[in-house]
């Protein structure tokens, strides 16, 4: 579930992405100074630095842009779920404010007014 672009375009994610980009650029510069590109090892070292810097930036941007996800309003468990030792309904909890079921590991957020997985959607580094 994607959120609006304004989730990414404010000081928190922009600051975190900028710091990450700066640290990656400086560390790549010093890696080239330490191990010149004229050798195979230096080229492989630079390729690994670029790969890790790119991976870090992409994953941080995705964590900032894509939300943690919400339990859909009106969600009810599927009746076709196989019953185990304890009933499936015993694993689910009812959320009074949402008037619906909460999936495992979801909690009601008073800021959003929705149930969210793991409550990590208001991390100041990502939101």
XYZ file of N, CA and C in Angstrom:
381
model
N 0.840 -1.181 0.000
C 0.000 0.000 0.000
C 0.881 1.238 0.000
N 0.808 2.010 -1.036
C 1.609 3.220 -1.141
C 0.912 4.370 -0.432
N 1.718 5.259 0.061
C 1.207 6.461 0.698
C 1.485 7.647 -0.213
N 0.871 8.794 0.021
C 1.117 9.960 -0.825
C 2.586 10.370 -0.818
N 2.964 11.103 -1.845
C 4.360 11.527 -1.979
C 4.803 12.441 -0.853
N 3.877 13.140 -0.223
C 4.280 14.061 0.844
C 4.866 13.318 2.039
N 4.697 11.994 2.102
C 5.334 11.217 3.160
C 6.850 11.266 3.016
N 7.341 11.289 1.783
C 8.776 11.310 1.533
C 9.330 12.726 1.508
N 8.519 13.695 1.157
C 9.015 15.044 0.921
C 8.859 15.952 2.136
N 9.493 15.583 3.220
C 9.641 16.486 4.358
C 10.966 16.179 5.035
N 11.307 16.886 6.095
C 12.672 16.895 6.612
C 13.190 15.543 7.068
N 12.391 14.677 7.650
C 12.888 13.408 8.191
C 13.527 12.507 7.150
N 12.764 12.039 6.159
C 13.353 11.171 5.141
C 14.409 11.872 4.291
N 14.202 13.147 3.974
C 15.190 13.857 3.156
C 16.504 13.978 3.911
N 16.452 14.283 5.203
C 17.668 14.384 6.011
C 18.367 13.029 6.095
N 17.614 11.957 6.363
C 18.212 10.624 6.472
C 18.825 10.185 5.142
N 18.127 10.425 4.035
C 18.673 10.065 2.724
C 19.905 10.901 2.389
N 19.897 12.183 2.750
C 21.049 13.050 2.478
C 22.272 12.610 3.267
N 22.098 12.325 4.541
C 23.218 11.864 5.366
C 23.754 10.535 4.843
N 22.863 9.631 4.487
C 23.281 8.337 3.959
C 24.045 8.513 2.648
N 23.561 9.390 1.773
C 24.245 9.643 0.505
C 25.617 10.263 0.753
N 25.705 11.216 1.677
C 26.981 11.867 1.983
C 27.990 10.867 2.534
N 27.575 10.049 3.484
C 28.485 9.052 4.063
C 28.933 8.061 2.996
N 28.020 7.641 2.140
C 28.384 6.722 1.059
C 29.368 7.336 0.086
N 29.167 8.613 -0.260
C 30.067 9.293 -1.193
C 31.453 9.471 -0.593
N 31.516 9.908 0.652
C 32.812 10.113 1.312
C 33.545 8.785 1.495
N 32.831 7.747 1.904
C 33.491 6.450 2.087
C 33.974 5.887 0.753
N 33.239 6.118 -0.324
C 33.691 5.676 -1.646
C 34.933 6.449 -2.069
N 34.960 7.746 -1.815
C 36.130 8.564 -2.147
C 37.372 8.059 -1.414
N 37.243 7.794 -0.117
C 38.395 7.309 0.637
C 38.777 5.883 0.250
N 37.814 5.090 -0.170
C 38.133 3.738 -0.638
C 38.969 3.799 -1.911
N 38.663 4.755 -2.790
C 39.449 4.912 -4.020
C 40.852 5.414 -3.688
N 40.973 6.315 -2.716
C 42.295 6.800 -2.309
C 43.124 5.671 -1.713
N 42.486 4.797 -0.937
C 43.201 3.728 -0.256
C 43.601 2.614 -1.220
N 42.718 2.292 -2.169
C 42.968 1.199 -3.104
C 42.636 1.705 -4.501
N 43.635 2.151 -5.259
C 43.389 2.782 -6.565
C 42.666 1.853 -7.543
N 41.994 2.476 -8.505
C 41.225 1.722 -9.490
C 42.096 1.041 -10.539
N 43.394 1.251 -10.496
C 44.277 0.647 -11.495
C 44.456 -0.848 -11.280
N 44.027 -1.350 -10.128
C 44.140 -2.789 -9.855
C 42.756 -3.431 -9.893
N 42.744 -4.741 -10.080
C 41.477 -5.472 -10.084
C 40.808 -5.394 -8.711
N 41.613 -5.507 -7.655
C 41.066 -5.410 -6.302
C 40.424 -4.060 -6.039
N 41.046 -2.992 -6.526
C 40.478 -1.658 -6.359
C 39.162 -1.504 -7.101
N 39.094 -2.068 -8.307
C 37.849 -2.004 -9.076
C 36.742 -2.794 -8.389
N 37.059 -4.006 -7.905
C 36.056 -4.812 -7.201
C 35.614 -4.139 -5.908
N 36.565 -3.517 -5.208
C 36.241 -2.795 -3.981
C 35.269 -1.651 -4.277
N 35.532 -0.897 -5.345
C 34.645 0.202 -5.716
C 33.272 -0.323 -6.129
N 33.250 -1.426 -6.860
C 31.970 -2.010 -7.273
C 31.149 -2.422 -6.057
N 31.806 -3.013 -5.056
C 31.094 -3.387 -3.831
C 30.600 -2.158 -3.077
N 31.406 -1.100 -3.004
C 30.966 0.134 -2.347
C 29.739 0.705 -3.047
N 29.772 0.745 -4.383
C 28.610 1.252 -5.119
C 27.383 0.392 -4.877
N 27.566 -0.923 -4.890
C 26.438 -1.830 -4.664
C 25.829 -1.612 -3.291
N 26.650 -1.558 -2.235
C 26.125 -1.390 -0.880
C 25.519 -0.004 -0.684
N 26.147 1.027 -1.258
C 25.575 2.376 -1.147
C 24.230 2.455 -1.855
N 24.154 1.886 -3.057
C 22.895 1.883 -3.803
C 21.828 1.105 -3.038
N 22.180 -0.064 -2.522
C 21.218 -0.883 -1.777
C 20.711 -0.150 -0.541
N 21.606 0.509 0.165
C 21.213 1.250 1.365
C 20.260 2.386 1.016
N 20.587 3.143 -0.020
C 19.732 4.269 -0.415
C 18.357 3.791 -0.883
N 18.326 2.739 -1.686
C 17.049 2.236 -2.203
C 16.184 1.707 -1.064
N 16.771 0.932 -0.164
C 15.985 0.370 0.935
C 15.509 1.445 1.905
N 16.323 2.456 2.162
C 15.889 3.556 3.023
C 14.768 4.352 2.354
N 14.895 4.588 1.054
C 13.838 5.307 0.332
C 12.545 4.495 0.310
N 12.643 3.189 0.107
C 11.444 2.345 0.107
C 10.793 2.327 1.486
N 11.623 2.249 2.538
C 11.069 2.256 3.894
C 10.398 3.592 4.199
N 10.917 4.676 3.624
C 10.323 5.990 3.846
C 9.056 6.189 3.033
N 9.016 5.647 1.828
C 7.902 5.914 0.918
C 6.747 4.939 1.078
N 7.059 3.689 1.351
C 6.023 2.667 1.474
C 5.715 2.492 2.953
N 4.483 2.598 3.326
C 4.086 2.481 4.723
C 4.200 1.056 5.244
N 4.013 0.921 6.530
C 4.092 -0.394 7.157
C 2.870 -1.238 6.846
N 1.833 -0.617 6.378
C 0.614 -1.345 6.028
C -0.414 -1.267 7.137
N -1.652 -1.235 6.751
C -2.760 -1.187 7.690
C -3.648 -2.389 7.464
N -4.297 -2.793 8.513
C -5.321 -3.813 8.391
C -6.499 -3.161 7.677
N -6.993 -3.731 6.584
C -8.110 -3.109 5.864
C -9.345 -2.984 6.758
N -10.041 -1.869 6.630
C -11.270 -1.683 7.398
C -12.289 -2.727 6.970
N -12.931 -3.335 7.922
C -13.929 -4.361 7.631
C -13.345 -5.732 7.343
N -12.054 -5.929 7.604
C -11.424 -7.221 7.347
C -11.982 -8.266 8.302
N -12.313 -9.416 7.784
C -12.753 -10.545 8.607
C -11.941 -11.755 8.203
N -11.731 -12.680 9.126
C -10.920 -13.855 8.799
C -11.613 -14.739 7.773
N -10.807 -15.413 6.982
C -11.324 -16.344 5.986
C -11.789 -17.612 6.694
N -12.968 -18.040 6.400
C -13.522 -19.232 7.055
C -12.836 -20.507 6.587
N -12.102 -20.447 5.484
C -11.465 -21.638 4.939
C -10.125 -21.945 5.595
N -9.715 -21.148 6.567
C -8.450 -21.387 7.246
C -8.560 -22.678 8.036
N -7.589 -23.588 7.874
C -7.687 -24.862 8.593
C -7.599 -24.665 10.102
N -8.439 -25.361 10.810
C -8.446 -25.275 12.272
C -7.304 -26.117 12.832
N -6.620 -25.545 13.822
C -5.534 -26.271 14.463
C -5.967 -26.636 15.872
N -4.993 -26.815 16.743
C -5.305 -27.216 18.113
C -6.250 -26.220 18.781
N -5.938 -24.941 18.659
C -6.854 -23.928 19.175
C -7.524 -23.265 17.976
N -8.682 -22.744 18.182
C -9.443 -22.205 17.057
C -8.767 -20.955 16.494
N -9.030 -20.691 15.228
C -8.450 -19.531 14.550
C -8.928 -18.237 15.193
N -10.178 -18.209 15.625
C -10.721 -17.002 16.255
C -10.024 -16.675 17.567
N -9.468 -17.692 18.244
C -8.768 -17.443 19.501
C -7.460 -16.695 19.253
N -6.901 -16.799 18.041
C -5.660 -16.100 17.718
C -5.909 -14.641 17.351
N -7.131 -14.312 16.978
C -7.461 -12.953 16.571
C -8.017 -12.161 17.745
N -7.791 -10.862 17.697
C -8.328 -9.978 18.722
C -9.245 -8.969 18.054
N -10.194 -8.489 18.802
C -11.148 -7.502 18.306
C -10.674 -6.115 18.705
N -10.678 -5.181 17.777
C -10.301 -3.796 18.054
C -11.577 -2.977 18.169
N -11.832 -2.461 19.360
C -13.041 -1.667 19.582
C -13.058 -0.370 18.766
N -11.973 0.421 18.771
C -12.026 1.675 18.003
C -12.233 1.460 16.499
N -11.644 0.396 15.940
C -11.793 0.115 14.503
C -13.066 -0.673 14.206
N -13.636 -1.279 15.230
C -14.795 -2.169 15.076
C -14.500 -3.288 14.089
N -13.367 -3.933 14.294
C -12.983 -5.032 13.418
C -11.898 -5.877 14.045
N -11.565 -6.972 13.358
C -10.511 -7.856 13.831
C -9.141 -7.228 13.610
N -8.207 -7.601 14.483
C -6.806 -7.249 14.307
C -6.071 -8.527 13.935
N -5.219 -8.461 12.936
C -4.402 -9.620 12.593
C -3.291 -9.739 13.636
N -2.656 -10.893 13.768
C -1.574 -11.037 14.742
C -0.487 -9.978 14.529
N 0.056 -9.458 15.609
C 1.105 -8.443 15.673
C 0.634 -7.062 15.254
N -0.654 -6.844 15.119
C -1.172 -5.512 14.788
C -1.688 -4.852 16.059
N -1.515 -3.540 16.132
C -1.956 -2.761 17.281
C -2.655 -1.511 16.780
N -3.588 -1.026 17.571
C -4.309 0.187 17.184
C -3.426 1.401 17.449
N -3.327 2.271 16.470
C -2.532 3.491 16.583
C -3.468 4.667 16.827
N -3.228 5.384 17.911
C -4.097 6.521 18.225
C -3.838 7.701 17.295
N -2.655 7.774 16.676
C -2.364 8.860 15.732
C -3.104 8.678 14.414
N -3.083 7.443 13.880
C -3.718 7.161 12.578
C -5.187 6.820 12.720
N -5.544 6.228 13.851
C -6.893 5.720 14.014
C -7.109 4.410 13.289
N -6.026 3.673 13.033
C -6.084 2.394 12.317
C -5.209 1.379 13.037
N -5.409 0.113 12.738
C -4.540 -0.942 13.250
C -3.391 -1.141 12.271
N -2.158 -1.146 12.788
C -0.967 -1.272 11.953
C -0.113 -2.417 12.438
N 0.586 -3.024 11.499
C 1.482 -4.117 11.835
C 2.697 -3.585 12.590
N 3.020 -4.185 13.706
C 4.241 -3.965 14.484
C 4.443 -2.543 15.004
N 3.554 -1.617 14.709
C 3.634 -0.236 15.202
C 4.940 0.472 14.822
N 5.547 0.136 13.682
C 6.778 0.809 13.274
C 6.529 1.872 12.205
N 5.283 2.225 11.952
C 4.978 3.148 10.868
C 5.139 4.613 11.254
N 5.450 4.914 12.503
C 5.678 6.293 12.914
C 7.124 6.515 13.335
N 8.036 5.691 12.823
C 9.457 5.869 13.119
C 9.906 7.218 12.553
N 10.541 8.045 13.349
C 10.912 9.397 12.929
C 11.936 9.388 11.794
N 12.687 8.308 11.616
C 13.646 8.247 10.519
C 12.943 8.004 9.194
N 11.772 7.383 9.245
C 11.084 6.995 8.018
C 9.866 7.824 7.702
N 9.305 8.504 8.673
C 8.055 9.212 8.381
C 8.182 10.697 8.627
